[in-house]
Coordinates of C-alpha atoms and ligand atoms in Angstrom, one line a residue:
M11 CA 67.2 54.1 91.8
P12 CA 68.7 53.0 88.4
L13 CA 69.5 55.4 85.6
V14 CA 66.3 56.9 84.1
T15 CA 65.4 58.3 80.7
S16 CA 64.5 62.0 80.2
T17 CA 60.8 61.2 79.5
E18 CA 59.3 61.9 82.9
M19 CA 61.7 64.8 83.5
F20 CA 60.5 66.6 80.4
K21 CA 56.8 65.9 81.2
K22 CA 57.3 67.5 84.6
V23 CA 59.1 70.6 83.4
Y24 CA 57.4 71.3 80.1
G25 CA 56.4 75.0 79.7
K26 CA 57.8 75.9 83.2
C27 CA 61.5 75.4 83.1
A28 CA 64.3 73.2 81.7
V29 CA 66.5 70.4 82.9
G30 CA 70.2 71.0 82.8
A31 CA 72.3 68.7 80.6
F32 CA 75.9 69.0 81.6
N33 CA 78.9 67.5 79.8
V34 CA 81.1 65.2 81.8
N35 CA 84.7 64.0 81.2
N36 CA 86.1 62.8 84.5
M37 CA 85.3 62.1 88.2
E38 CA 85.7 65.7 89.5
I39 CA 83.3 67.1 87.0
I40 CA 80.7 64.3 87.7
Q41 CA 81.0 64.8 91.4
G42 CA 80.8 68.6 91.2
I43 CA 77.6 68.4 89.1
V44 CA 75.8 65.7 91.1
D45 CA 76.6 67.3 94.4
A46 CA 75.0 70.5 93.2
A47 CA 71.9 68.7 91.8
K48 CA 71.6 66.8 95.1
E49 CA 71.6 70.0 97.1
E50 CA 69.0 71.5 94.7
N51 CA 66.9 68.3 94.5
A52 CA 67.0 68.7 90.7
P53 CA 66.5 66.3 87.9
L54 CA 69.8 65.8 86.0
I55 CA 71.1 64.8 82.6
L56 CA 74.8 63.9 82.4
Q57 CA 76.0 63.9 78.8
V58 CA 79.0 62.4 77.2
S59 CA 80.4 63.5 73.8
A60 CA 82.3 61.2 71.5
G61 CA 85.5 63.1 72.6
A62 CA 84.7 62.5 76.3
R63 CA 84.1 58.9 75.6
K64 CA 87.4 58.5 73.8
Y65 CA 89.2 60.5 76.6
A66 CA 87.8 58.8 79.7
R67 CA 86.7 55.5 78.0
H68 CA 83.1 54.3 78.1
I69 CA 83.3 51.9 80.9
Y70 CA 85.0 54.4 83.3
L71 CA 82.3 57.0 82.7
M72 CA 79.6 54.4 83.0
K73 CA 80.9 53.2 86.4
L74 CA 81.4 56.8 87.6
V75 CA 77.8 57.7 86.7
E76 CA 76.5 54.5 88.3
A77 CA 78.4 55.5 91.4
A78 CA 76.7 58.9 91.3
V79 CA 73.3 57.4 91.1
E80 CA 74.0 55.1 94.0
D81 CA 75.6 57.9 96.0
T82 CA 72.9 60.5 95.5
G83 CA 69.7 58.6 94.9
L84 CA 68.9 61.2 92.2
P85 CA 67.0 60.4 88.9
I86 CA 69.9 60.7 86.5
C87 CA 69.7 60.3 82.7
L88 CA 72.9 59.3 80.9
H89 CA 73.0 60.8 77.4
L90 CA 75.2 60.6 74.4
D91 CA 75.9 64.1 73.1
H92 CA 76.2 64.7 69.3
G93 CA 76.3 61.0 68.2
E94 CA 77.4 61.4 64.6
D95 CA 76.3 58.0 63.2
F96 CA 74.2 54.9 64.0
E97 CA 77.2 53.0 65.2
I98 CA 78.1 55.3 68.2
C99 CA 74.4 55.5 69.1
K100 CA 74.2 51.7 69.1
A101 CA 77.3 51.4 71.2
C102 CA 75.9 53.7 73.8
V103 CA 72.5 52.0 73.8
D104 CA 74.1 48.6 74.2
G105 CA 76.5 50.1 76.8
G106 CA 73.9 51.2 79.3
F107 CA 73.1 54.9 78.3
T108 CA 69.4 55.8 78.7
S109 CA 69.4 58.5 76.0
V110 CA 71.3 59.1 72.8
M111 CA 71.5 62.0 70.4
I112 CA 71.8 61.3 66.7
D113 CA 73.1 64.5 65.2
G114 CA 72.2 64.4 61.5
S115 CA 72.1 68.2 61.3
K116 CA 74.8 68.4 58.8
L117 CA 73.0 65.9 56.4
P118 CA 70.4 66.7 53.8
F119 CA 66.8 66.6 55.3
A120 CA 65.9 63.2 53.9
E121 CA 69.2 61.6 55.1
N122 CA 68.8 63.2 58.5
I123 CA 65.3 61.6 58.7
A124 CA 66.6 58.2 57.6
V125 CA 69.5 57.9 60.1
T126 CA 67.4 59.3 62.9
K127 CA 64.6 56.8 62.2
K128 CA 67.1 53.9 62.2
V129 CA 68.5 55.0 65.6
V130 CA 64.9 55.5 67.0
E131 CA 64.0 52.0 66.0
Y132 CA 67.0 50.5 67.6
A133 CA 67.0 52.6 70.8
H134 CA 63.2 52.4 71.4
A135 CA 63.4 48.6 71.2
K136 CA 65.8 48.8 74.2
G137 CA 63.9 51.4 76.2
V138 CA 66.3 54.2 75.3
V139 CA 65.1 57.7 74.2
V140 CA 66.5 59.7 71.2
E141 CA 67.3 63.3 70.7
A142 CA 67.7 64.5 67.1
E143 CA 68.8 67.8 65.6
L144 CA 67.4 69.9 62.8
G145 CA 69.0 73.2 61.8
R146 CA 72.7 74.0 62.3
L147 CA 74.4 75.8 65.1
A148 CA 77.6 77.8 64.6
G149 CA 80.6 77.3 66.8
I150 CA 83.0 74.6 67.8
E151 CA 82.1 71.0 68.6
D152 CA 84.9 68.6 69.1
A153 CA 87.0 68.9 66.0
V154 CA 84.2 70.4 63.9
N155 CA 84.1 74.2 63.5
V156 CA 80.9 75.3 61.9
R157 CA 81.3 78.9 60.6
A158 CA 78.5 81.3 61.1
K159 CA 77.8 81.4 57.3
D160 CA 77.3 77.6 57.3
S161 CA 74.9 77.7 60.2
S162 CA 71.1 77.8 59.6
Y163 CA 68.1 78.2 61.8
T164 CA 65.5 75.5 62.2
D165 CA 62.6 75.7 59.8
P166 CA 59.4 75.2 61.8
E167 CA 57.4 73.4 59.1
Q168 CA 60.3 71.0 58.6
A169 CA 60.6 70.5 62.4
G170 CA 57.0 69.3 62.5
E171 CA 57.5 66.9 59.6
F172 CA 60.8 65.7 61.0
V173 CA 59.4 64.7 64.4
H174 CA 56.4 63.0 62.9
Q175 CA 58.4 61.0 60.4
T176 CA 61.2 60.0 62.8
G177 CA 59.4 59.4 66.0
C178 CA 62.3 61.0 67.9
D179 CA 61.7 61.9 71.6
S180 CA 63.1 65.4 71.6
L181 CA 64.5 67.8 69.0
A182 CA 67.5 70.2 69.2
I183 CA 66.8 73.4 67.3
A184 CA 68.9 76.3 66.0
I185 CA 67.5 79.7 67.0
G186 CA 70.8 81.6 67.5
T187 CA 72.8 79.8 70.2
S188 CA 76.2 78.3 69.2
H189 CA 78.8 76.1 70.8
G190 CA 81.9 77.4 72.6
A191 CA 83.0 80.7 74.2
Y192 CA 82.4 83.0 71.2
K193 CA 78.7 82.9 70.4
F194 CA 77.9 86.4 69.3
K195 CA 80.0 89.2 67.8
G196 CA 77.6 92.0 68.6
E197 CA 74.2 91.9 70.4
A198 CA 73.2 88.5 71.8
K199 CA 69.8 87.6 70.7
L200 CA 67.6 84.5 70.1
D201 CA 64.8 84.0 67.6
F202 CA 61.9 83.6 70.0
A203 CA 59.3 84.1 67.2
R204 CA 60.7 81.0 65.5
L205 CA 60.7 79.1 68.8
E206 CA 57.0 80.1 69.2
E207 CA 56.2 78.8 65.8
I208 CA 58.0 75.5 66.4
T209 CA 56.2 75.0 69.7
A210 CA 52.9 75.8 68.1
L211 CA 53.4 73.1 65.5
L212 CA 54.7 70.6 68.1
P213 CA 52.6 71.3 71.2
G214 CA 53.9 69.5 74.3
F215 CA 57.0 68.2 72.4
P216 CA 60.3 68.7 74.2
L217 CA 62.8 71.0 72.5
V218 CA 66.5 71.2 73.2
L219 CA 68.9 74.1 73.2
H220 CA 72.5 73.4 72.6
G221 CA 75.3 76.0 72.9
A222 CA 73.6 77.5 76.0
S223 CA 76.6 78.6 78.1
T224 CA 76.5 82.2 79.3
V225 CA 80.3 82.6 79.4
L226 CA 80.1 84.6 82.6
P227 CA 82.5 87.6 82.5
D228 CA 84.0 86.9 86.0
F229 CA 85.3 83.5 84.9
V230 CA 86.7 84.8 81.6
A231 CA 88.4 87.6 83.6
K232 CA 89.8 85.1 86.1
C233 CA 91.2 82.9 83.3
N234 CA 92.8 85.9 81.7
Q235 CA 94.2 87.3 85.0
Y236 CA 96.2 84.1 85.5
G237 CA 97.6 83.8 82.0
G238 CA 94.6 82.8 79.8
E239 CA 93.9 84.5 76.5
L240 CA 90.2 84.6 76.0
K241 CA 89.4 87.7 74.0
G242 CA 85.9 88.8 73.0
A243 CA 84.3 85.7 74.7
Q244 CA 80.5 86.1 74.8
G245 CA 77.6 83.7 75.7
V246 CA 73.8 83.6 75.9
P247 CA 72.4 86.0 78.5
E248 CA 70.7 84.2 81.4
E249 CA 67.4 86.0 80.9
L250 CA 67.1 84.6 77.4
L251 CA 67.7 81.1 78.7
R252 CA 65.1 81.5 81.4
K253 CA 62.6 82.6 78.8
A254 CA 63.3 79.7 76.5
G255 CA 62.6 77.4 79.4
T256 CA 59.0 78.6 79.6
M257 CA 58.5 78.1 75.8
G258 CA 58.9 74.4 75.3
V259 CA 62.6 74.1 75.7
C260 CA 63.0 71.2 78.2
K261 CA 66.7 70.5 78.0
I262 CA 69.5 73.1 78.1
N263 CA 73.1 72.0 77.3
I264 CA 76.0 73.5 79.2
D265 CA 79.6 72.6 78.8
T266 CA 81.7 75.7 78.2
D267 CA 80.7 77.4 81.5
L268 CA 81.9 74.3 83.4
R269 CA 85.2 74.3 81.5
L270 CA 85.7 78.0 82.3
A271 CA 84.8 77.5 85.9
M272 CA 87.2 74.6 86.3
T273 CA 90.0 76.1 84.3
A274 CA 89.8 79.5 86.1
S275 CA 90.0 77.7 89.4
I276 CA 93.0 75.6 88.4
R277 CA 94.8 78.6 86.9
E278 CA 94.3 80.6 90.0
Y279 CA 95.4 77.8 92.4
L280 CA 98.6 77.1 90.5
A281 CA 99.4 80.8 90.1
V282 CA 98.9 81.4 93.9
N283 CA 100.6 78.1 94.9
P284 CA 103.5 77.7 92.4
A285 CA 105.3 75.1 94.5
D286 CA 102.4 72.8 94.9
F287 CA 102.2 69.7 92.6
D288 CA 99.6 67.5 94.3
P289 CA 96.7 67.2 91.9
R290 CA 94.2 66.8 94.7
Q291 CA 95.1 70.3 95.9
Y292 CA 94.0 72.0 92.7
L293 CA 91.3 69.5 91.7
K294 CA 89.4 70.0 95.0
P295 CA 88.7 73.7 94.5
A296 CA 88.1 72.9 90.8
R297 CA 85.4 70.4 91.7
E298 CA 83.9 73.0 94.1
A299 CA 83.9 75.6 91.3
I300 CA 82.0 73.1 89.1
K301 CA 79.5 72.5 91.9
N302 CA 78.9 76.3 92.5
M303 CA 78.5 76.9 88.8
V304 CA 75.9 74.1 88.5
K305 CA 74.0 75.2 91.6
H306 CA 73.8 78.7 90.0
K307 CA 72.5 77.3 86.7
I308 CA 69.9 75.0 88.4
S309 CA 68.6 77.6 90.8
N310 CA 68.9 80.9 88.8
V311 CA 68.9 80.0 85.1
L312 CA 67.1 76.6 84.6
N313 CA 64.8 77.1 87.5
C314 CA 64.5 73.4 88.0
S315 CA 65.3 73.1 91.7
N316 CA 62.8 70.7 93.5
Q317 CA 61.4 69.5 90.1
I318 CA 61.9 65.8 90.8
Ligands
G3H12 O1 78.7 70.3 71.9 C1 79.8 69.8 72.3 C2 80.2 69.8 73.7 O2 80.7 71.0 74.2 C3 81.3 68.7 73.9 O3 82.5 69.1 73.5 O4 83.2 67.3 71.9 O5 84.9 68.8 72.9 O6 83.7 67.1 74.3 P1 83.7 68.0 73.1
13P13 P1 78.2 75.3 75.2 O1 79.5 75.2 74.4 O2 77.5 76.6 75.1 O3 78.4 75.0 76.7 O4 77.2 74.1 74.6 C1 77.4 72.8 75.0 C2 76.6 71.9 74.2 O5 75.7 72.3 73.4 C3 76.9 70.5 74.3 O6 76.1 69.7 73.4
ZN14 ZN1 75.8 70.6 71.5

């Protein structure tokens, strides 16, 4: 089976649960994720940020993901995460991705519409689907740190107009999640009333939740036990994500939880085996840690096991 778009995946899960979109940067991360999805018989979106593309290089990620498709036989969608302009979206469409995100969320409404429309026109002509974003999440993405005061929740009326004007295939919304390991200072909550309004105005249309890592305390504790300094880390509680998956959110983005799982494992291995310097010895358990984390997400949080 070749790479697929997310269209059929979203149709299948709409209103029931969400597909996991996991960020990938290297072979071990890709293998850990696809091995988990294979065991869970789950649909899968592998996403590549601009930073990941620069780090690993487009062609290497492309070939690794093609290998994953061949190896597992799973329907896998390869997605550009947070494309900041038309050029990077075009490069990924031309370079074999089946889905791209144009993130015009920092632009004024009309400019966000204009750039999204341009990407939609180009991508659709080549059979590639487009995710757009309206509203602004707080937190850290790549080199951009959006402060809480500069973030803004998605306006439901604007969301309806945006989708109709741009023809985008899915929309990332801001309802209280944020990127990175420090999402909430006090109580963790999402604006479900706003989500309900958006869904009512866009019935059947796939919504996307970014910044959806849970920042599980065990992994933070393990990182800290072996020399890390993650103080006050807090993510989105799992029950809130499960609920969002039944309310029109079809894609849930997870990166930070994979980073924490991998780093906790490597820190522990090297602390316990200080004389070891063979990368395979610490990357093998790290890959297993990614796999276990993704299995947990698929079966207990996203609820998308056997949704192929
Ligand atoms: O939303 C951003 C993702 O966590 C990717 O992070 O840009 O550092 O690769 P990155
Ligand atoms: P987290 O930082 O919560 O994992 O969010 C990842 C994300 O939204 C990638 O686009
Ligand atoms: Zn994101």
